[in-house]
Tab-separated table of C-alpha atoms in Angstrom:
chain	number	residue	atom	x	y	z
A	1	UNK	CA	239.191	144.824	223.685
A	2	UNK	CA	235.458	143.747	223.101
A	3	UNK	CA	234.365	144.723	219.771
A	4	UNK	CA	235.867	148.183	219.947
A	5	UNK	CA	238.542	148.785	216.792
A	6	UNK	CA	241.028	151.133	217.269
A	7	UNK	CA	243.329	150.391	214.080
A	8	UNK	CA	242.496	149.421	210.829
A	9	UNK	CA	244.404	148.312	207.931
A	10	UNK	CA	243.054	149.518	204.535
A	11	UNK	CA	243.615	149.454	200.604
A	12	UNK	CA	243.292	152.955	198.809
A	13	UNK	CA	243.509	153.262	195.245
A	14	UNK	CA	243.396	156.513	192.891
A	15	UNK	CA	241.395	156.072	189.809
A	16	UNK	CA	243.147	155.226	186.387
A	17	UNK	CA	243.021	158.232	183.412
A	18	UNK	CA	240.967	158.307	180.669
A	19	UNK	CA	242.786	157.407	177.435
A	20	UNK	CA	243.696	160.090	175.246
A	21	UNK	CA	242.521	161.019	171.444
A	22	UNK	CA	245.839	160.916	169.169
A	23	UNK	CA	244.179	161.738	166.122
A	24	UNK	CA	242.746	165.246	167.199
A	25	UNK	CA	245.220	165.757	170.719
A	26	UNK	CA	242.167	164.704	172.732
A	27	UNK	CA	243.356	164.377	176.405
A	28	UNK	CA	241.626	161.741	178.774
A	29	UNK	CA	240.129	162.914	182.037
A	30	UNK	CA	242.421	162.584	185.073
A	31	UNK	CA	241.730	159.359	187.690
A	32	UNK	CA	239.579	160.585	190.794
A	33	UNK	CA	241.283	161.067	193.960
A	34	UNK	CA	240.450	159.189	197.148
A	35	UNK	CA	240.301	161.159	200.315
A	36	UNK	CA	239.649	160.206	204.420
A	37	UNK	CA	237.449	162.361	205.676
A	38	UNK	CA	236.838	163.191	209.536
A	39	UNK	CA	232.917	163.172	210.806
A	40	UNK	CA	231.243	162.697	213.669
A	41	UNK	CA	229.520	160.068	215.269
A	42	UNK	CA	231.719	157.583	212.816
A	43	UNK	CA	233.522	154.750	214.334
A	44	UNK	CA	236.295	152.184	212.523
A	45	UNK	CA	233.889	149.597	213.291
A	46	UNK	CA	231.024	150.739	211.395
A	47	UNK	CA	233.613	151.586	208.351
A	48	UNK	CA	234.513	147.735	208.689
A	49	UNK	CA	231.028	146.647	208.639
A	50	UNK	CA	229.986	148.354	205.801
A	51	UNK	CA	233.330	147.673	203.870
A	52	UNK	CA	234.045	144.107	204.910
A	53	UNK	CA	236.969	144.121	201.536
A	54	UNK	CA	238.754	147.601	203.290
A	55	UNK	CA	239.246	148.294	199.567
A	56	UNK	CA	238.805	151.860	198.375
A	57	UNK	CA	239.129	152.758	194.911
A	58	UNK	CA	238.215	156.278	193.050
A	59	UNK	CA	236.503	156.381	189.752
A	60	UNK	CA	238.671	156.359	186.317
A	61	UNK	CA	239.026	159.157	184.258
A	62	UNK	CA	236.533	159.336	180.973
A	63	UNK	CA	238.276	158.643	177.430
A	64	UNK	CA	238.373	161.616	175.288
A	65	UNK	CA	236.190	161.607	172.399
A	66	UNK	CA	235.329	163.037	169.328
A	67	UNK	CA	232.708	164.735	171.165
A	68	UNK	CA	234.712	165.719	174.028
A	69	UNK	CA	238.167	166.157	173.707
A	70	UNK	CA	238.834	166.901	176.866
A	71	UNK	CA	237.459	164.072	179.351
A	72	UNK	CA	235.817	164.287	182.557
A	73	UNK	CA	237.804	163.771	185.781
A	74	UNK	CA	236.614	160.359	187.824
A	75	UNK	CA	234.447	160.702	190.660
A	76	UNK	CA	236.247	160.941	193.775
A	77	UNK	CA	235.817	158.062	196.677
A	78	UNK	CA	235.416	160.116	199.868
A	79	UNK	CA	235.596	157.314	203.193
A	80	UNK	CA	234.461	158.926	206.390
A	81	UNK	CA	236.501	158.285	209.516
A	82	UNK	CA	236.427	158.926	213.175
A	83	UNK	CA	237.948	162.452	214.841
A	84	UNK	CA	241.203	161.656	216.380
A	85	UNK	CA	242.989	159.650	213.578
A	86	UNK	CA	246.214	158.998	212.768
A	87	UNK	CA	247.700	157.838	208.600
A	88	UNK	CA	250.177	155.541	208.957
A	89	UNK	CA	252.407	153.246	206.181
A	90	UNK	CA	253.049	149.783	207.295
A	91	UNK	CA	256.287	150.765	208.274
A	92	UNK	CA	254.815	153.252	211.100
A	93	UNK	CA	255.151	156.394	209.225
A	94	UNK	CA	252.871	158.788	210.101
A	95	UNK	CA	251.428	160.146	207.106
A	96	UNK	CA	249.081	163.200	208.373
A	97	UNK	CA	246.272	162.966	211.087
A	98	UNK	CA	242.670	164.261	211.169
A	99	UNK	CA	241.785	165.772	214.400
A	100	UNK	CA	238.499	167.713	214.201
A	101	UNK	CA	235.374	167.048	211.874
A	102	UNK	CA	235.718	168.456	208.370
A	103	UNK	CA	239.482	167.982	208.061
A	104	UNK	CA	240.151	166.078	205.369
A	105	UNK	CA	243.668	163.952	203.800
A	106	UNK	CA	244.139	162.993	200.408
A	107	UNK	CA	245.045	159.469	200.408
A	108	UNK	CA	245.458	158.103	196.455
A	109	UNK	CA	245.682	160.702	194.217
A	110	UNK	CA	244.486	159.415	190.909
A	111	UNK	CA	246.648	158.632	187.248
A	112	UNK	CA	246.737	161.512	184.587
A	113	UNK	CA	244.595	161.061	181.653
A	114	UNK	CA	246.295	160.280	177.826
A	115	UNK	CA	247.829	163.418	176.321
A	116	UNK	CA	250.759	163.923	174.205
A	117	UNK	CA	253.117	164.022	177.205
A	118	UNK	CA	252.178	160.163	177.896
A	119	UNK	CA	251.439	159.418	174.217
A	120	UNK	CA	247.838	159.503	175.110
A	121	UNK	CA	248.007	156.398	176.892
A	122	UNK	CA	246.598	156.819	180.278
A	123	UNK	CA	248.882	156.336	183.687
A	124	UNK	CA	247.613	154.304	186.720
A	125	UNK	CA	245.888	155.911	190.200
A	126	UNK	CA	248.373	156.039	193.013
A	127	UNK	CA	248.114	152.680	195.448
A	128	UNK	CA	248.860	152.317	198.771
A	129	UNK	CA	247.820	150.024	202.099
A	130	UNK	CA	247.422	152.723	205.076
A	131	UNK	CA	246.858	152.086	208.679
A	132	UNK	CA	244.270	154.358	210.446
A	133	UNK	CA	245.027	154.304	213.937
A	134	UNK	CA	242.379	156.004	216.411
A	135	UNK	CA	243.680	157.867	219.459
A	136	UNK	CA	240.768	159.092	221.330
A	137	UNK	CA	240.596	162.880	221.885
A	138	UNK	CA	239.896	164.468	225.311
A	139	UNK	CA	240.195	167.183	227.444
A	140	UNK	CA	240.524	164.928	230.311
A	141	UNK	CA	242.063	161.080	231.015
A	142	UNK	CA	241.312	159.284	233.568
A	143	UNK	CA	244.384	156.897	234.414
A	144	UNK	CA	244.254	154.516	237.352
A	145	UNK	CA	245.103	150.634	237.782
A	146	UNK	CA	242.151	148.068	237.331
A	147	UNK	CA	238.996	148.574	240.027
A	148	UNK	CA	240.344	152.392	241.538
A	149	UNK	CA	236.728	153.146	240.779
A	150	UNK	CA	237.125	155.651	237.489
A	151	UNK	CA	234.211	154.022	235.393
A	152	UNK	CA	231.863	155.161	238.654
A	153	UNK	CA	234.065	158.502	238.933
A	154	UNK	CA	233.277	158.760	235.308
A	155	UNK	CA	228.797	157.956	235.783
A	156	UNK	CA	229.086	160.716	238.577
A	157	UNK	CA	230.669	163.283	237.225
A	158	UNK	CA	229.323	163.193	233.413
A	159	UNK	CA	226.221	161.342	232.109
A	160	UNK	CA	228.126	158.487	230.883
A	161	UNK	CA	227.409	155.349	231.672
A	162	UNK	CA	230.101	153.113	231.359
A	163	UNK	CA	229.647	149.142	233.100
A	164	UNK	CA	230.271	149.361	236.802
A	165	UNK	CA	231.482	145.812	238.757
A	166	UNK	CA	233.462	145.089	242.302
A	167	UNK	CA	236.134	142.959	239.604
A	168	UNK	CA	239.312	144.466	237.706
A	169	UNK	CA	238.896	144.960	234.119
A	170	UNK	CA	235.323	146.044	233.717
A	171	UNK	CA	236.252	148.616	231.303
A	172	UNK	CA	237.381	147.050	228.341
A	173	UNK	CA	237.635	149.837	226.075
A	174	UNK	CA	237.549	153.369	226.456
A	175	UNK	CA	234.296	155.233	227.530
A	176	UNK	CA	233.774	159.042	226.839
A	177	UNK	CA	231.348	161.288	229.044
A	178	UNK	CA	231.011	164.854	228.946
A	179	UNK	CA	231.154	167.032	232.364
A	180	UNK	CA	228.396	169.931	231.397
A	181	UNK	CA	228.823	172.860	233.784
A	182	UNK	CA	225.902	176.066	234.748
A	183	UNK	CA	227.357	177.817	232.162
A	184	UNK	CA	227.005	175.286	229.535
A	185	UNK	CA	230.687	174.681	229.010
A	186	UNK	CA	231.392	171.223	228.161
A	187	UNK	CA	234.694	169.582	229.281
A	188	UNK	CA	234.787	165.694	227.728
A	189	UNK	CA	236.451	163.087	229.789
A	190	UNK	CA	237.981	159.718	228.873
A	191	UNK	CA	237.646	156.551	231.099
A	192	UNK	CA	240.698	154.134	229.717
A	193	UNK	CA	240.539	150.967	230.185
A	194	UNK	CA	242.908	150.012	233.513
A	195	UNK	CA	246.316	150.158	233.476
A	196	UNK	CA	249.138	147.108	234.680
A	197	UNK	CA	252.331	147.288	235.929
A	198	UNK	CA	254.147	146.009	232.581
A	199	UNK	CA	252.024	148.283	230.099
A	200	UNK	CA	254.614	149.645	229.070
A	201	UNK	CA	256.204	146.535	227.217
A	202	UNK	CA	252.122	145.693	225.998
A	203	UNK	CA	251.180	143.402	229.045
A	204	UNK	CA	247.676	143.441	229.352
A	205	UNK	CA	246.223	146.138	226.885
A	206	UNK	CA	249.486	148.095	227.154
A	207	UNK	CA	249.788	150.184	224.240
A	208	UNK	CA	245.972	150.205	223.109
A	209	UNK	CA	245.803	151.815	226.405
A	210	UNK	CA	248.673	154.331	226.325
A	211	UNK	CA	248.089	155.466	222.932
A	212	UNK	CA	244.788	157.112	224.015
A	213	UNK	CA	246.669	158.906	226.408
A	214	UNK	CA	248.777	160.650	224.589
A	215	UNK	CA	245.147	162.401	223.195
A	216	UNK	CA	244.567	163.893	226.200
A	217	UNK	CA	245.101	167.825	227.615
A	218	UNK	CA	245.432	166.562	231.166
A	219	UNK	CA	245.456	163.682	232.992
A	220	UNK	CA	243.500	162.511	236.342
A	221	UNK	CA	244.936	159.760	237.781
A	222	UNK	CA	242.683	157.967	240.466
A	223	UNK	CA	243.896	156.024	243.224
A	224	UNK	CA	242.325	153.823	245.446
A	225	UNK	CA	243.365	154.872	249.405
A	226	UNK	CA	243.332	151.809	250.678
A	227	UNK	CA	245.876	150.311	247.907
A	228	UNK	CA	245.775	147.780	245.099
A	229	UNK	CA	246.585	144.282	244.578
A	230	UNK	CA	245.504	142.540	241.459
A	231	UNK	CA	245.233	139.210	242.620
A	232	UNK	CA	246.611	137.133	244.886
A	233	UNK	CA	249.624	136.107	242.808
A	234	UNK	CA	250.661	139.983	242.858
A	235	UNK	CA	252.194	142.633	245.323
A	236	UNK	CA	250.257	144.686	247.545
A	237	UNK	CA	250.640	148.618	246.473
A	238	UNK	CA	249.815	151.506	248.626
A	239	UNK	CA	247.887	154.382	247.068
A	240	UNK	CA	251.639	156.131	247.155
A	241	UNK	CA	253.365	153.311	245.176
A	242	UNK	CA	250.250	153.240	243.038
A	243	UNK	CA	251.001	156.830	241.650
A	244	UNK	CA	254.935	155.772	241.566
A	245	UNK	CA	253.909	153.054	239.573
A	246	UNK	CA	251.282	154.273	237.405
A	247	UNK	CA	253.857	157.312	236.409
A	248	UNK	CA	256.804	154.801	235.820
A	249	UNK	CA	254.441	152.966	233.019
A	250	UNK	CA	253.467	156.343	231.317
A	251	UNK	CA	257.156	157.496	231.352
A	252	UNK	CA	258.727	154.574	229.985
A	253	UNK	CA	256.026	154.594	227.121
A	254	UNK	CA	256.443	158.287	226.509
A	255	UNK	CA	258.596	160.662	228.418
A	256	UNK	CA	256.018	163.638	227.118
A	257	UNK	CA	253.466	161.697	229.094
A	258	UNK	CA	254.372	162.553	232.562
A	259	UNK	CA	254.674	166.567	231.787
A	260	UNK	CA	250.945	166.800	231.111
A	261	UNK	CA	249.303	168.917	233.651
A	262	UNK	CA	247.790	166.194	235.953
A	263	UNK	CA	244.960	166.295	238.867
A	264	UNK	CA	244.759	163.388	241.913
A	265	UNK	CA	241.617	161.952	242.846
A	266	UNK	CA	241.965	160.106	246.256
A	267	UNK	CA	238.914	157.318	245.851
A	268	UNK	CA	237.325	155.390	248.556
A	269	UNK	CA	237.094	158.243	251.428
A	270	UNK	CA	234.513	156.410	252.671
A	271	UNK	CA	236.145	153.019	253.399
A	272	UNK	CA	237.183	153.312	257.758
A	273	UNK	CA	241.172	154.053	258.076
A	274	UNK	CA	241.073	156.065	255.095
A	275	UNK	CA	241.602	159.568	256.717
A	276	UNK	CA	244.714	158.035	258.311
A	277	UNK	CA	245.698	156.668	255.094
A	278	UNK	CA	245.106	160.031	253.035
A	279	UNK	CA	247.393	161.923	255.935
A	280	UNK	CA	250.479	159.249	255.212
A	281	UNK	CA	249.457	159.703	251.234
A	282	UNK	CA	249.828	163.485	251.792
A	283	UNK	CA	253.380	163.477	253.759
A	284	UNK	CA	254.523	161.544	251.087
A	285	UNK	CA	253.341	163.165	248.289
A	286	UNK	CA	255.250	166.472	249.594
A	287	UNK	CA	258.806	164.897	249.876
A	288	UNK	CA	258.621	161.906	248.227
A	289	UNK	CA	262.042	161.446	247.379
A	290	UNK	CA	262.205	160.077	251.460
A	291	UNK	CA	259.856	157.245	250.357
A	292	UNK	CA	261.170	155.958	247.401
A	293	UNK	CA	262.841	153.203	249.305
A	294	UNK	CA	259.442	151.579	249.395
A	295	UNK	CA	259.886	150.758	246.006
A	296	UNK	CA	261.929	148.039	244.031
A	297	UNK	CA	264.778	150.913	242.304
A	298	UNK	CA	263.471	149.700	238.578
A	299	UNK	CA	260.077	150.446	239.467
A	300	UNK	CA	260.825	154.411	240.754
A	301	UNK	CA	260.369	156.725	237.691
A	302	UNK	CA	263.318	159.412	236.659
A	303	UNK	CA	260.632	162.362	236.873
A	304	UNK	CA	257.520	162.155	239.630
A	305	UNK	CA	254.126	163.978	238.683
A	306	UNK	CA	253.355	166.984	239.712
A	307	UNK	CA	249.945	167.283	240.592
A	308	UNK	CA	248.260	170.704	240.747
A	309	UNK	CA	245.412	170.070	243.290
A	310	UNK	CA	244.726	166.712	245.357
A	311	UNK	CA	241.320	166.579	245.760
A	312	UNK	CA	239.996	163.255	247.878
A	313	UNK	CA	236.371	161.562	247.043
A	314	UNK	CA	233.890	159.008	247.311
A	315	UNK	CA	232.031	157.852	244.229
A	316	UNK	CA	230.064	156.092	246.626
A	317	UNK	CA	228.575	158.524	248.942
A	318	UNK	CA	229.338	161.883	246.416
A	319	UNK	CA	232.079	163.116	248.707
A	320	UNK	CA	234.261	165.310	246.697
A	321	UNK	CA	232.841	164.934	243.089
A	322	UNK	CA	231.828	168.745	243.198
A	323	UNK	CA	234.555	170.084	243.896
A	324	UNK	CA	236.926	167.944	241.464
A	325	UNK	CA	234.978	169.206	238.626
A	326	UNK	CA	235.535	172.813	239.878
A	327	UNK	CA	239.180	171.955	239.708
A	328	UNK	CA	238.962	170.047	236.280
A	329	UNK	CA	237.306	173.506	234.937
A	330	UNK	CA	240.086	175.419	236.665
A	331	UNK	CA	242.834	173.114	235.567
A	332	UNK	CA	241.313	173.509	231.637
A	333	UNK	CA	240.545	176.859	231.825
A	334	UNK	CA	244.363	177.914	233.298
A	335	UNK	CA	245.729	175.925	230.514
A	336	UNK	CA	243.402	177.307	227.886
A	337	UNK	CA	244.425	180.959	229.128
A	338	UNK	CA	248.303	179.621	228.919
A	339	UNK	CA	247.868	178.809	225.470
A	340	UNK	CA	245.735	182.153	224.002
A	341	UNK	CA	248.998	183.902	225.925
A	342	UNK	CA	251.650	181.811	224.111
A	343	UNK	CA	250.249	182.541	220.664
A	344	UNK	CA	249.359	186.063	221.234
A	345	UNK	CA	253.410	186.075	222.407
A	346	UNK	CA	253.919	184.938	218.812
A	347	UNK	CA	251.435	186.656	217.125
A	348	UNK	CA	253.325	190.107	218.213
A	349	UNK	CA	256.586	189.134	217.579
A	350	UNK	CA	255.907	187.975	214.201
A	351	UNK	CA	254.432	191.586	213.608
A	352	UNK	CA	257.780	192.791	215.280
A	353	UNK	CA	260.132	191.108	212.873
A	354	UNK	CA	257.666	191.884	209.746
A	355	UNK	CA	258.500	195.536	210.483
């Protein structure tokens, strides 16, 4: 995965109370508190870097004194992390998730300072080990098996400019570009590094991959027309058994996957046979339960994709790119409009049953 981080295992401590003053009922200041904080333009590598230990701890609570009965809280620790993470306990628990800049999660809240209640002895910050596990938010995610040409769909249609080679695996961890339209709307777009057939069960980057999908509105899976084949070792796949395949992995990670809204780009229109290919791709595509045969029966998924346009293009000569970002906007506006109507739906009957 290069030296892109997309989990980190830290220590978080609260800060310990100030002690208390028995002789005049003094109370010690309470432990600081240690929160994660979302911000922009923050990676988990950087927060590695700079914290090579992965230790936080909050500052303790000041004793009371004669001079100030009442003691000062500790200073907080804030620790700024990436948009899109998730707070897990070693056992997988999902403790909250920050999704937009600004949120923020209290990790380790600190100990109580010494007051008659604890015989003005002061208690300990809370302590715990917490996974932060990045999923990479987009509007857009490109899915496609190794070399189907998404890092160049991605340099063409955003100004991203992700590493572009003729061998599998030249995207090693995910790339984000941003598709600016006339208007100035902004639609971001996620190139993930390629998908194999096993993902599912973690061969190759498996999860690392199919975790960033979930973070996606809508998917756009890119095929190659012409087919795919690995290597030599592995089977030849047609550009319809590559979308069988490529929605089998997604479903067996997560069933939600495959009920995304999804878009088809057709790649390579510019390779000779492909307009023969793409008019087999399309006849299939409309019934394809008459084609499943083509596949091994453990490789055909319970519930095909439905796409809502099928838009065929050439990174190479340009063919198409204009018009699949029309339908990207489309796609994200129609869902965007879909969603203001579902919580207006709720906003009015909530009035309704107030009444």
């Amino acid at each position: 995965y290069g030296n892109f981080i997309d989990d980190l295992r830290v220590y978080v401590r609260g800060g310990t109370g100030g002690m208390g003053y028995p002789r005049l009922g003094g109370e010690g200041g309470r432990g600081g508190d240690v929160w994660f904080v979302a911000r922009e333009r923050t990676t988990l590598k950087s927060i590695k870097e700079k914290y090579p230990k992965k230790r936080f701890v909050a500052g303790a609570g000041a004793n009371s004194s004669v001079r100030a009965l009442k003691g000062e809280k500790g200073k907080d620790c804030e620790v700024y992390v990436p948009p899109g993470i998730s707070l897990l306990t070693d056992d997988g628990n999902q403790l909250g998730e920050l999704n937009a800049a600004g949120e923020r999660f209290l990790a380790a809240r600190g100990g109580l300072g010494g007051s008659l209640i604890t015989d003005f002895l002061p208690c300990k910050g809370q302590k715990r080990i917490i996974h932060l596990d990045l999923k990479l938010i987009a509007d857009v995610g490109l899915v496609g098996f190794p070399n189907a040409g998404k890092s160049s769909l991605l340099s063409k249609i955003s100004h991203a400019k992700p590493e572009i080679a003729s061998y599998p695996f030249t995207t090693i961890q995910p790339e984000l570009g941003k598709i600016m339209y006339a208007d100035y709307k902004q639609i971001s777009v996620a190139d993930l590094p390629g998908l194999i057939e096993g993902a599912h069960v973690n061969k190759g980057m498996g999860h690392k991959f199919l975790k960033h999908v979930e973070r996606t509105k809508q998917l756009l899976l890119v095929v190659d027309i012409s087919g795919f084949q690995l290597s030599i070792k592995t089977q030849f796949r047609t550009a319809f058994e590559t979308i069988l395949l490529l929605t089998k992995e997604l479903e067996l990670y997560k069933e939600e996957l495959v009920k995304k809204p999804a878009l088809l780009a057709v790649n390579k229109m510019d390779l000779p046979c492909a307009k023969d290919n793409l008019n087999e791709l399309m006849s299939q595509l409309q019934n394809p339960q008459d084609f499943l045969h083509l596949l091994e029966e453990e490789m055909i998924p319970a519930n095909t994709l439905e796409f809502k346009e099928v838009i065929p293009i050439s990174t190479y000569t340009g063919e198409g790119i204009e018009e699949l970002k029309a339908c990207i906007r489309k796609s994200i506006d129609e869902e965007a409009e879909q969603e203001n109507e579902e919580y207006r739906k709720k906003k009015l009957l909530l009035l309704r049953t107030s009444k």
